Tab-separated table of C-alpha atoms in Angstrom:
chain	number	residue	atom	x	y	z
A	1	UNK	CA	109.623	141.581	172.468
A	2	UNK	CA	111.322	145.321	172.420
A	3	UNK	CA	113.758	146.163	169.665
A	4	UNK	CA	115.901	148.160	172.476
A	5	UNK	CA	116.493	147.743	175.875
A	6	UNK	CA	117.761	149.558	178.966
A	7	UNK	CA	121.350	149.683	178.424
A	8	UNK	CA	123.453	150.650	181.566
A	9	UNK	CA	125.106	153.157	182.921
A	10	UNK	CA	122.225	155.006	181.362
A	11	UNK	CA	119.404	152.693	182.090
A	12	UNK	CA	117.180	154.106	185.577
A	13	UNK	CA	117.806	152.023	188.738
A	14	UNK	CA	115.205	148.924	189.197
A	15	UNK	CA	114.643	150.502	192.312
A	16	UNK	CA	113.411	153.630	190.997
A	17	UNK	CA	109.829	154.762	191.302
A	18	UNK	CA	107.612	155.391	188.806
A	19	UNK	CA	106.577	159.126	188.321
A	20	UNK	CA	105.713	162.070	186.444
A	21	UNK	CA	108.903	161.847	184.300
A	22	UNK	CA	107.562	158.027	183.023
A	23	UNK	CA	105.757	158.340	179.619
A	24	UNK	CA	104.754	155.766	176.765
A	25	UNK	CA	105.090	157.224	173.157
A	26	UNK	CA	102.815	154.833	171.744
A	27	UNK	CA	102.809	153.963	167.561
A	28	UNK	CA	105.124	156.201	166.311
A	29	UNK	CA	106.930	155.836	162.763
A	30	UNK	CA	110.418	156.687	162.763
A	31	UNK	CA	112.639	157.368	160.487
A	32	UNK	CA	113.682	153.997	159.100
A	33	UNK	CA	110.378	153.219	158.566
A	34	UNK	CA	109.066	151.326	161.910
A	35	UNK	CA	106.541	152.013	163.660
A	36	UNK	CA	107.325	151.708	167.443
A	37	UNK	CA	106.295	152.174	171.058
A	38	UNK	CA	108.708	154.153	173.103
A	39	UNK	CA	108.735	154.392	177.124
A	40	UNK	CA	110.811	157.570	178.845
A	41	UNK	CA	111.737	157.614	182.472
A	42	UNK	CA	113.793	159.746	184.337
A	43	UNK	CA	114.922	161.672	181.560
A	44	UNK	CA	116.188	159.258	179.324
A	45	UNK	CA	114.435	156.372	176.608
A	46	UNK	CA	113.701	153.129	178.548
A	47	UNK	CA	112.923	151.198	176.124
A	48	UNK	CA	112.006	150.885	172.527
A	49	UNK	CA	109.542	148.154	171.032
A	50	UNK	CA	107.416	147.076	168.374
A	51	UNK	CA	104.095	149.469	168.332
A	52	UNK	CA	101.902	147.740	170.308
A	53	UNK	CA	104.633	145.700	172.526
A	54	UNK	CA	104.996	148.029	175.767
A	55	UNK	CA	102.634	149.423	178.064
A	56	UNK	CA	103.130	152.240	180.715
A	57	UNK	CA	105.385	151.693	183.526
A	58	UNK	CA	104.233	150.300	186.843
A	59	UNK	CA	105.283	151.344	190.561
A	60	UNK	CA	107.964	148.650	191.395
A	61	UNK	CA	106.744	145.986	193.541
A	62	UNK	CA	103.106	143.601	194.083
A	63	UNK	CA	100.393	145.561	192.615
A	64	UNK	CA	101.979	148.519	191.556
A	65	UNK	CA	99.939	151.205	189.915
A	66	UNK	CA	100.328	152.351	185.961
A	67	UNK	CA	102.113	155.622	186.369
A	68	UNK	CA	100.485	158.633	186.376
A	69	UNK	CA	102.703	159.600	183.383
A	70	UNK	CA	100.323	157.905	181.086
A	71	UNK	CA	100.148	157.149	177.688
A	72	UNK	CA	100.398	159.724	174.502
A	73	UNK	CA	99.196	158.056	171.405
A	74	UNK	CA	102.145	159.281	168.145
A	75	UNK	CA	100.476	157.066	165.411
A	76	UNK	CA	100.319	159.491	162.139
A	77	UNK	CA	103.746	161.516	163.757
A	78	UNK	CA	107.387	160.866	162.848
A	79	UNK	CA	109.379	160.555	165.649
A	80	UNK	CA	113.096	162.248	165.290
A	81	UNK	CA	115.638	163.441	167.868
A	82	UNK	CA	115.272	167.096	168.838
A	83	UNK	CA	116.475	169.644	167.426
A	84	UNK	CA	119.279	172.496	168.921
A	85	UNK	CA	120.048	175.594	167.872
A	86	UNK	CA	123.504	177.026	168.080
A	87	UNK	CA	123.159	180.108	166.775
A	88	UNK	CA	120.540	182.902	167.721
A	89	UNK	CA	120.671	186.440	168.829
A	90	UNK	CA	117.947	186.293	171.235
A	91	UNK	CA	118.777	189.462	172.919
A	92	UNK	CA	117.624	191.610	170.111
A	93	UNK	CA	115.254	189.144	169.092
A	94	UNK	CA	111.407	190.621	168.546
A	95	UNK	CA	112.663	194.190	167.738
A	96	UNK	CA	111.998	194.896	164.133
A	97	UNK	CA	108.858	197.096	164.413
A	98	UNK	CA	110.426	198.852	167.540
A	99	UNK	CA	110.586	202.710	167.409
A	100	UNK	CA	113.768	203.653	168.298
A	101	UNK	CA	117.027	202.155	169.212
A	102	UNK	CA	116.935	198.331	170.878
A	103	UNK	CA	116.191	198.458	174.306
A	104	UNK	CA	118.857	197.055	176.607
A	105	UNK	CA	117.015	196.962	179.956
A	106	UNK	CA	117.234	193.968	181.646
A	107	UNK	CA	113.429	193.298	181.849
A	108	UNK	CA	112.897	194.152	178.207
A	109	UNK	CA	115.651	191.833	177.180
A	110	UNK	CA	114.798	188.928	179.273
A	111	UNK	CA	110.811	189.170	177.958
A	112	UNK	CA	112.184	189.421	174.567
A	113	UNK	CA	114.811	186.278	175.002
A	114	UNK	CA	111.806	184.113	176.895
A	115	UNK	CA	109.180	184.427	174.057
A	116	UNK	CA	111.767	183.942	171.606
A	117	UNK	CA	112.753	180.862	173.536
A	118	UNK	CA	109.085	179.602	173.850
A	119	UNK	CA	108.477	179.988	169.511
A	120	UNK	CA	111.901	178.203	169.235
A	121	UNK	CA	110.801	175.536	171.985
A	122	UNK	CA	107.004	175.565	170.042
A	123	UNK	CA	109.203	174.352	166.476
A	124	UNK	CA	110.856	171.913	168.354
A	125	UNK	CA	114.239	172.914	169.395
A	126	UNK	CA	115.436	171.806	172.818
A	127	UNK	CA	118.744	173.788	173.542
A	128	UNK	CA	119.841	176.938	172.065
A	129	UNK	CA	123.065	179.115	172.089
A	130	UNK	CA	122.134	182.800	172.392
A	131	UNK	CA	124.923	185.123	171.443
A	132	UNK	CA	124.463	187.854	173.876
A	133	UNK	CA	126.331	191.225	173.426
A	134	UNK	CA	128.386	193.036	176.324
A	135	UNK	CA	129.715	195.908	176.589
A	136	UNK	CA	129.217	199.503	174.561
A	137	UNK	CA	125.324	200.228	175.037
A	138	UNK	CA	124.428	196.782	176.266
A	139	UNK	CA	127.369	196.546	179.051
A	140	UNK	CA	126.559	193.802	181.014
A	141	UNK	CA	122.766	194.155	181.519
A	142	UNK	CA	121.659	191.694	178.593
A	143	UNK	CA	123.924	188.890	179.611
A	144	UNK	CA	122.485	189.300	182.985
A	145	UNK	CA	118.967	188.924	181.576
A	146	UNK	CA	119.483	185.622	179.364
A	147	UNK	CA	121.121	184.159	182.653
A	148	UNK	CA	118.096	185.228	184.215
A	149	UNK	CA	116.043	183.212	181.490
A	150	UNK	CA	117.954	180.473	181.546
A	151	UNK	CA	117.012	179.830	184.813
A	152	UNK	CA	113.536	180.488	184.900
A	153	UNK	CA	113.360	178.010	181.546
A	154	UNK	CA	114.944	175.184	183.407
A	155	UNK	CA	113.155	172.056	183.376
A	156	UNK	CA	111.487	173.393	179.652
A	157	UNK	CA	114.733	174.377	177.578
A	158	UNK	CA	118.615	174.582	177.856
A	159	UNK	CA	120.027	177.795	177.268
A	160	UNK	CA	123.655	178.557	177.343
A	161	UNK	CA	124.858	182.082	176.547
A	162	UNK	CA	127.681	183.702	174.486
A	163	UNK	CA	129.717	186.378	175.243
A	164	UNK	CA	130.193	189.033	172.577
A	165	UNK	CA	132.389	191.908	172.651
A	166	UNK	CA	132.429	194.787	170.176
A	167	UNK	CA	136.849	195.476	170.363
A	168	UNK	CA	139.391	193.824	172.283
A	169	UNK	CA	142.874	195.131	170.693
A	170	UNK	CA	144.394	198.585	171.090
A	171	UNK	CA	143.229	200.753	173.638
A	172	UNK	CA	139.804	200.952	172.937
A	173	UNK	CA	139.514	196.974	173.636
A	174	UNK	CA	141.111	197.171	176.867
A	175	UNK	CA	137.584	197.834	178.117
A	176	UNK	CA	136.359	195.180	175.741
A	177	UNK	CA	138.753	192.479	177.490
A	178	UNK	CA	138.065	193.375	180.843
A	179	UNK	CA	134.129	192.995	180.518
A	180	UNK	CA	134.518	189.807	178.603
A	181	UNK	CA	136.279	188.361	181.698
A	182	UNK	CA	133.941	189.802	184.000
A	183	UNK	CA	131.597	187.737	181.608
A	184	UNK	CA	132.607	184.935	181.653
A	185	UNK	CA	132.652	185.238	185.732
A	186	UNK	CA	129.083	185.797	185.530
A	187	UNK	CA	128.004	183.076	183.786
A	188	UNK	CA	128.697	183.254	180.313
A	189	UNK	CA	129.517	178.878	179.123
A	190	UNK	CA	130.656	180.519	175.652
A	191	UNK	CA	133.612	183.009	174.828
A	192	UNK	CA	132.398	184.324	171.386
A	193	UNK	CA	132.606	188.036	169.136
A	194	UNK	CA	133.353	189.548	165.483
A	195	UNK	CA	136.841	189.481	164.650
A	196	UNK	CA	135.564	191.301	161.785
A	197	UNK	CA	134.545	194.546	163.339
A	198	UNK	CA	137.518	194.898	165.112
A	199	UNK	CA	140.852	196.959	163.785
A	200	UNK	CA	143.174	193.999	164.518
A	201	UNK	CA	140.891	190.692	163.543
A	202	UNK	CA	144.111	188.691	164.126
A	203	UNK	CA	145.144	190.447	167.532
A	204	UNK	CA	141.115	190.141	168.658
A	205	UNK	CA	140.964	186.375	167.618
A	206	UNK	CA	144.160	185.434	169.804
A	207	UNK	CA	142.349	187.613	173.098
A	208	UNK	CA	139.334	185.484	172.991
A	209	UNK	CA	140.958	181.911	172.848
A	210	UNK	CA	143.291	183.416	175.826
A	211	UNK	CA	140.555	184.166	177.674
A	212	UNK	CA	138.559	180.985	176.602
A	213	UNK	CA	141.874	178.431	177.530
A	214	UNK	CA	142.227	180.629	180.676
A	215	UNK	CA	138.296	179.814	182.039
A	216	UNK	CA	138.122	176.232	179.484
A	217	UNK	CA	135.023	177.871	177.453
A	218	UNK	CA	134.121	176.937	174.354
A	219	UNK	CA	134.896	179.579	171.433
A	220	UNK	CA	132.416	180.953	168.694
A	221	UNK	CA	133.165	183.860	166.626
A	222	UNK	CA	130.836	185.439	163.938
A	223	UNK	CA	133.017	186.236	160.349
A	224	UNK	CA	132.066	185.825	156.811
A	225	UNK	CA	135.193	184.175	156.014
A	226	UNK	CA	135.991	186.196	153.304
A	227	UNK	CA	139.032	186.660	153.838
A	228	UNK	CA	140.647	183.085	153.225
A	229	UNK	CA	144.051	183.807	154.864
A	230	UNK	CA	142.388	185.371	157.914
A	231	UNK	CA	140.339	182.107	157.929
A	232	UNK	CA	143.777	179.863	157.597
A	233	UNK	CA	145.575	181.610	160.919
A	234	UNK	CA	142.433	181.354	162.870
A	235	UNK	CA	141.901	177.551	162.050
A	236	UNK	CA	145.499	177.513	162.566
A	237	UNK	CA	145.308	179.178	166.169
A	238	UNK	CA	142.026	177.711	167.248
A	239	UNK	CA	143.061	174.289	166.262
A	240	UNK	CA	143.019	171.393	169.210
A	241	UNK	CA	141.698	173.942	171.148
A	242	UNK	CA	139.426	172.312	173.796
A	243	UNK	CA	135.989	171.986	174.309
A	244	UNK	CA	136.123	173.530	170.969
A	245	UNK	CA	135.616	176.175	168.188
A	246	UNK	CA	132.787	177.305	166.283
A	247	UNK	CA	132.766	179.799	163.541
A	248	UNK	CA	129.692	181.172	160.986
A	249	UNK	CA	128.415	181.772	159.063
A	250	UNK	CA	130.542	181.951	156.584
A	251	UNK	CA	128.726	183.063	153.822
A	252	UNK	CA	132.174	184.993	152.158
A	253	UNK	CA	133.488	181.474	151.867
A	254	UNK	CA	130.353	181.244	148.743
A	255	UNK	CA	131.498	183.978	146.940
A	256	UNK	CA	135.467	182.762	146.520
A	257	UNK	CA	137.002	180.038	143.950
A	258	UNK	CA	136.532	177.118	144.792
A	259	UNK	CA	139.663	175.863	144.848
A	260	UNK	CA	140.249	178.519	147.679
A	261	UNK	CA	137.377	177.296	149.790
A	262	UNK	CA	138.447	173.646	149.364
A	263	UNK	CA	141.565	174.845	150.710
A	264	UNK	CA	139.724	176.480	153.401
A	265	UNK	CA	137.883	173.752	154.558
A	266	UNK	CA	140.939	171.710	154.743
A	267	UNK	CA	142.290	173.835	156.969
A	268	UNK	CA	139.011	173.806	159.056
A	269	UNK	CA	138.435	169.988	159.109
A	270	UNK	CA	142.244	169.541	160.142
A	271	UNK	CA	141.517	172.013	163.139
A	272	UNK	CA	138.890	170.256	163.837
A	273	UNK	CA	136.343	173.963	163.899
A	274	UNK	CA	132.966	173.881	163.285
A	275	UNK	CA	130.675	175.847	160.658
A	276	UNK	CA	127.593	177.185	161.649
A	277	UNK	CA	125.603	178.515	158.995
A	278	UNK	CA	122.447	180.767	158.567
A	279	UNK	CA	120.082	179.319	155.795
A	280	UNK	CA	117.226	181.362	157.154
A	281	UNK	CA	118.845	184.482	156.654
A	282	UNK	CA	121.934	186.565	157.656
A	283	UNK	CA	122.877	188.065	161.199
A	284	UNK	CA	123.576	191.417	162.383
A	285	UNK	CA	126.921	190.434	162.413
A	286	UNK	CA	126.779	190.213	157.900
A	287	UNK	CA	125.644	192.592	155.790
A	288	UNK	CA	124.710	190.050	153.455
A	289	UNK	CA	121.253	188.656	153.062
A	290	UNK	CA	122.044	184.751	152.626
A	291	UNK	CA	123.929	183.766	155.818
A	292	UNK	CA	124.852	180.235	154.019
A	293	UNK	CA	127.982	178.924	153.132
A	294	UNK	CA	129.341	175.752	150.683
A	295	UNK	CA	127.828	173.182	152.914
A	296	UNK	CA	128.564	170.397	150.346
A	297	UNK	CA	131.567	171.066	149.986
A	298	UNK	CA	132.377	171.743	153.724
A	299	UNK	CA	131.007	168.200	154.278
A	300	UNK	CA	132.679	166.935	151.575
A	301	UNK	CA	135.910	167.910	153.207
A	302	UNK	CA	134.970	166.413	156.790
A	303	UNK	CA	134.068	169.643	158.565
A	304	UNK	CA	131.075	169.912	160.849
A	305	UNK	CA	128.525	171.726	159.359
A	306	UNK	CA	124.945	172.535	161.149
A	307	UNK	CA	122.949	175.094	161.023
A	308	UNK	CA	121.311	178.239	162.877
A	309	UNK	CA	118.801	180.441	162.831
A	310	UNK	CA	120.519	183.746	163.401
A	311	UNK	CA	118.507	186.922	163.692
A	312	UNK	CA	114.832	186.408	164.944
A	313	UNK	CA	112.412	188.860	163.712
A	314	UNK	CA	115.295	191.938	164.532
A	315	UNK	CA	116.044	194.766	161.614
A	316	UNK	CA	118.514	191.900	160.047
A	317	UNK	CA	115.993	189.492	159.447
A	318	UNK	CA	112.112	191.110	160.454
A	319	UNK	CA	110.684	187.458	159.012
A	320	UNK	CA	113.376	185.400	161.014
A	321	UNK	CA	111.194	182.552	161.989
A	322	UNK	CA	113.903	180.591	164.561
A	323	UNK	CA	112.650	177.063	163.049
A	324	UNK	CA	115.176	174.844	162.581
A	325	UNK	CA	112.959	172.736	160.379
A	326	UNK	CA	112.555	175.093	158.199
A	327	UNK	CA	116.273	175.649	158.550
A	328	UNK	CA	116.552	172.066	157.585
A	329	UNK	CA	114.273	172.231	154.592
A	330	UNK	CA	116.198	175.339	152.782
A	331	UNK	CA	119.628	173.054	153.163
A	332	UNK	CA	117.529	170.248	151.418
A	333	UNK	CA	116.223	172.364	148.871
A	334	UNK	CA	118.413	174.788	148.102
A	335	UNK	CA	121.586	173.530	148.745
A	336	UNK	CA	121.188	169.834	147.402
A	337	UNK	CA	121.616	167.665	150.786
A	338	UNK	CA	119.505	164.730	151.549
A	339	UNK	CA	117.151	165.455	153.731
A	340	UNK	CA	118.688	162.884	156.244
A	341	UNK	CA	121.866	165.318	156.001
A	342	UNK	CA	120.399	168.424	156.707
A	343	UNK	CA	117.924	167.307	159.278
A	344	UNK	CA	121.430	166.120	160.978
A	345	UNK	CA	122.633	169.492	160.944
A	346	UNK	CA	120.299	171.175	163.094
A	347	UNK	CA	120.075	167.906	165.087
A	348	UNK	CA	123.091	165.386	165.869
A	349	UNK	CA	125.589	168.015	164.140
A	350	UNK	CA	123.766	170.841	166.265
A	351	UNK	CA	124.098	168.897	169.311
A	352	UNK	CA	127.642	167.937	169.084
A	353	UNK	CA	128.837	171.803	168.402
A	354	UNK	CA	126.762	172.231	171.659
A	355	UNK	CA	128.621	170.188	173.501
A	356	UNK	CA	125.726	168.038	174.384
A	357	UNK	CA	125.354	164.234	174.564
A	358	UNK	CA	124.007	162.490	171.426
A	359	UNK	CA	120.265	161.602	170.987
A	360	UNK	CA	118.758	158.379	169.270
A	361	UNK	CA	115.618	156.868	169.095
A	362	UNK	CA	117.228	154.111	171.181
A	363	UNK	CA	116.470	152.986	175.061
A	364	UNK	CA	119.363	154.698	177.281
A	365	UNK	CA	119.869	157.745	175.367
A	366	UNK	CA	118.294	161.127	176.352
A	367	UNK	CA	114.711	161.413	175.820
A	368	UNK	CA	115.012	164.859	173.586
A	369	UNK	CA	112.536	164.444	170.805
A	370	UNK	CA	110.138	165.729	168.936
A	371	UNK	CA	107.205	164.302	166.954
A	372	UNK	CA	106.088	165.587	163.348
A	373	UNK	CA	103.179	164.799	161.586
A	374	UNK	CA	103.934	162.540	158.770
A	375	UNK	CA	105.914	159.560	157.779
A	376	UNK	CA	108.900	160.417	155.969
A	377	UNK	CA	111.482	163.021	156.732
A	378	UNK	CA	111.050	164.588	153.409
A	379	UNK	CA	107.385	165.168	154.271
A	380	UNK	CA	108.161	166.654	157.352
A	381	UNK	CA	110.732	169.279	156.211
A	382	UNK	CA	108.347	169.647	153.436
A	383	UNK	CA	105.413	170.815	155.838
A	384	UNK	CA	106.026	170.324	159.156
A	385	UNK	CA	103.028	172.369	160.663
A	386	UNK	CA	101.781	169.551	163.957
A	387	UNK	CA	104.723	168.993	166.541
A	388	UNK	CA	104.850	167.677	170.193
A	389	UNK	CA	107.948	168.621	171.629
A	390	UNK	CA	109.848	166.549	174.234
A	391	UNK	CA	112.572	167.725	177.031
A	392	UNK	CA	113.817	165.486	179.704
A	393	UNK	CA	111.272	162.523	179.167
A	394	UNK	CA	108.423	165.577	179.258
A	395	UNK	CA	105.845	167.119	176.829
A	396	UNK	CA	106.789	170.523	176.963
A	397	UNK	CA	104.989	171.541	173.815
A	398	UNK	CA	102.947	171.389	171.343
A	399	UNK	CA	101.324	172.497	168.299
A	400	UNK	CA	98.955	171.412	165.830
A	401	UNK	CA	97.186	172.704	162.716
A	402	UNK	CA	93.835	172.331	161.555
A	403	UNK	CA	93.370	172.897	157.523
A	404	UNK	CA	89.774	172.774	156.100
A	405	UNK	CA	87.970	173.091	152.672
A	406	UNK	CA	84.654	174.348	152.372
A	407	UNK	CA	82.091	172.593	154.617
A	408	UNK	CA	81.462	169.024	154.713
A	409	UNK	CA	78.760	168.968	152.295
A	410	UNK	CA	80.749	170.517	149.700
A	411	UNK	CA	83.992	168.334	151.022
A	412	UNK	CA	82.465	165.224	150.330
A	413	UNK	CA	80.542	166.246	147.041
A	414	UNK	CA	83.357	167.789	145.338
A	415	UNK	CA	86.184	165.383	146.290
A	416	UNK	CA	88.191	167.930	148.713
A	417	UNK	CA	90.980	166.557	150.955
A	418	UNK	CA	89.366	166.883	154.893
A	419	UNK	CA	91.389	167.921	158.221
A	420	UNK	CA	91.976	165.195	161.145
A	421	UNK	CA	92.253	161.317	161.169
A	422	UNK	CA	90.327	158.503	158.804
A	423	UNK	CA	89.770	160.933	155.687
A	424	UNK	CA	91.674	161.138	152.457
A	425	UNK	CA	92.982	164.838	152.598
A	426	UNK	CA	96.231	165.282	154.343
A	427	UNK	CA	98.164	167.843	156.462
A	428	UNK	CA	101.588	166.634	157.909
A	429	UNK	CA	100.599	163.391	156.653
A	430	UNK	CA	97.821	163.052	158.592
A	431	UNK	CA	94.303	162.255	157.189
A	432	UNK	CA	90.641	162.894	158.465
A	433	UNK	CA	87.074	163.614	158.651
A	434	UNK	CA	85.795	167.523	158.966
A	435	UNK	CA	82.932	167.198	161.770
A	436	UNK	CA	79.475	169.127	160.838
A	437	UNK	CA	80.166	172.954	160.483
A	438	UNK	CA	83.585	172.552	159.375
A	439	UNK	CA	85.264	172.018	162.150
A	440	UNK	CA	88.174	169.463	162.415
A	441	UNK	CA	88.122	166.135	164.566
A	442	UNK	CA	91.922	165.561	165.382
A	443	UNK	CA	92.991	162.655	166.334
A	444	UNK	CA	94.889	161.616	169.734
A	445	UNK	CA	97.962	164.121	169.823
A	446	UNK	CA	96.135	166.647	168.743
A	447	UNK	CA	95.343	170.105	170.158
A	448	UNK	CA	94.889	173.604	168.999
């Protein structure tokens, strides 16, 4: 019998058809350990059973025919829900080895924010938040260009888009203001910017949660929060503030005593504001090169914490890698969280400061997931190298690695671990036998 059924309103209709969006994820592990069969249609998990307990669906009535959707066998993967990322700057994304100033033409942004996109997509990460900036240089020609890739990634990714100005008090922000408006009109979902930069962080703080209550936006705003009593009147301002307020990365908040930052995060968790750090490296937005802040003791104090990936391969960060794995694995190992905690921050935590449903490895809940070779969470943060990446009830990517040793003769005389399924050498978890002339038998799920 299944461990989970349908469970209405989310459930599909018993008259539904089956179709392309109908998929069985056959022998996963997940996270707790079992190993499982799970069936997706129409967007969402059906039904989760014991591996071995469900087969594809069937076209309703006599004789119907296994949908076409098929069967993708997970045995050797972990199955988790998918990752988000709230926090990247895909509009400059790609542009470390460019000569000369960033390019801000519309078709050189929007190639630059789509294969950004499809590497994030590749490591797993269904939805992103791209903070886009208007205005100055850029006026209004980048925002235009993520808009443009958010449509043409629908049905593979979700893409929402910030709003950044540069200044919005005095008279230089006048300009500022009235293209953040006109941004928001055009399709902007986030009203965002760096109180930092501007003269009056205060005065520039209060514009954008009067334009973002005027339009019902969220609000995220870049600051290093090293200023603790700037910190306390923005928590104080943004607080209750609905759909809510996001703030990162926050790396000043490392640097002060700590009885400050518990103080801090007080203030935070009572406003109910999210923290969205940067473990893989600071922003544009920081001159600092470790864009994380206290996450243990943010959590301790009930904030939200989750986690970014910030600059992508841009003059801030020219390694940014936009993996939220990896993301993941830097809270685990350098700032002491489980690895059940930090996974949650660029997952559940991630999701929630997007304003999306939750995900569970549970039938009626959306079918956002991705598979990782291994068996354990702490194996897969560890080396997470084989994904399969799903959206909507759909593959929509994957990778896989192939490690060898030698060839076989010298595999199997000396001992050496071997590539693919059956053999006692490992990658992601997954064991196997190099063919003749090296080259690496992978089991079902595979591909290169």
């Amino acid at each position: 019998m299944p461990d989970s059924q349908p469970q209405p309103p989310h459930s599909p209709s018993p008259s539904d058809s089956a179709g392309p969006g109908s998929l069985l994820l056959a022998g996963a592990r997940l996270a707790d350990g079992r190993t499982v069969d799970v069936r997706l249609h129409g967007g969402r998990i059906e039904a989760v059973g014991t591996a071995g307990s469900l087969t594809p669906r069937r076209a309703p009535g006599p004789g119907g025919n296994v949908d076409p959707g098929g069967r993708l066998d997970l045995g050797g993967y972990l199955l988790l829900p998918a990752p988000a990322d709230p926090h990247v700057h895909a509009d400059t994304a790609l542009t470390a080895d460019a000569a000369g100033p960033v390019s801000y033409d519309p078709e050189d942004v929007q190639r630059r924010v789509t294969e950004a996109a499809l590497l994030q997509l590749g490591h797993g990460a269904t939805a992103f938040r791209a903070h886009v900036r208007v205005g100055d240089v850029a006026g209004l020609g980048a925002l235009t260009a993520v808009l443009r890739t958010r449509r043409s990634l629908r049905g593979l990714a979700d893409l929402t888009a910030v709003a950044m100005p540069r200044v919005l008090t005095g008279v230089a922000g006048a300009e500022g203001l009235a293209i953040l408006r006109d941004a928001v009109k055009m399709g902007a979902d986030v009203v965002g910017g760096c109180p930092d930069l501007d003269p009056d962080p205060t005065g520039y703080v209060e514009a954008v949660l009067e334009v973002a209550a005027e339009h019902g936006c969220p609000v995220d705003l870049h600051t290093d929060a090293a200023d603790p009593a700037r910190l306390a009147r923005l928590a104080a301002m943004a607080g209750g503030l609905r759909p809510g307020v996001a703030v990162g990365p926050c790396d000043g908040l490392g640097r002060l005593p700590a009885e400050v930052v518990s103080r801090a995060a007080d203030g935070l968790a009572a406003a109910g504001v999210t923290v969205v750090c940067l473990p893989q490296g600071a922003c544009g937005a920081s001159d600092r090169p470790d864009g994380t802040a206290p996450v243990r003791l943010l959590r301790a104090a009930g904030v939200r914490v989750t986690a970014g990936s910030g600059a992508l391969r841009d003059v801030s960060n020219p390694v940014g890698r936009g993996d939220p794995l990896e993301a993941a694995y830097l809270l685990a190992s350098r700032h002491g969280l489980r690895p059940e905690e930090a996974y949650d921050a660029v997952s559940a935590a991630a999701r929630a400061a997007l304003g999306l449903p939750e995900v569970r490895v549970e039938a009626g809940f959306p079918a956002e997931l991705v598979a990782v070779r291994g068996d354990r969470l702490a194996g897969a943060l560890s080396l997470a190298c084989s994904r399969v990446v799903v959206h909507r009830g759909r593959v929509v990517a994957r990778t896989s690695a192939v490690r060898e040793y030698g060839d076989a003769t010298a595999s199997t005389d000396l001992g050496l671990p071997r590539q693919g399924r059956g053999g006692r050498g490992r990658c992601d978890g997954q064991g196997g036998q190099v063919g003749p002339g090296g080259g690496g038998q992978g089991g079902p799920g595979d591909m290169t």
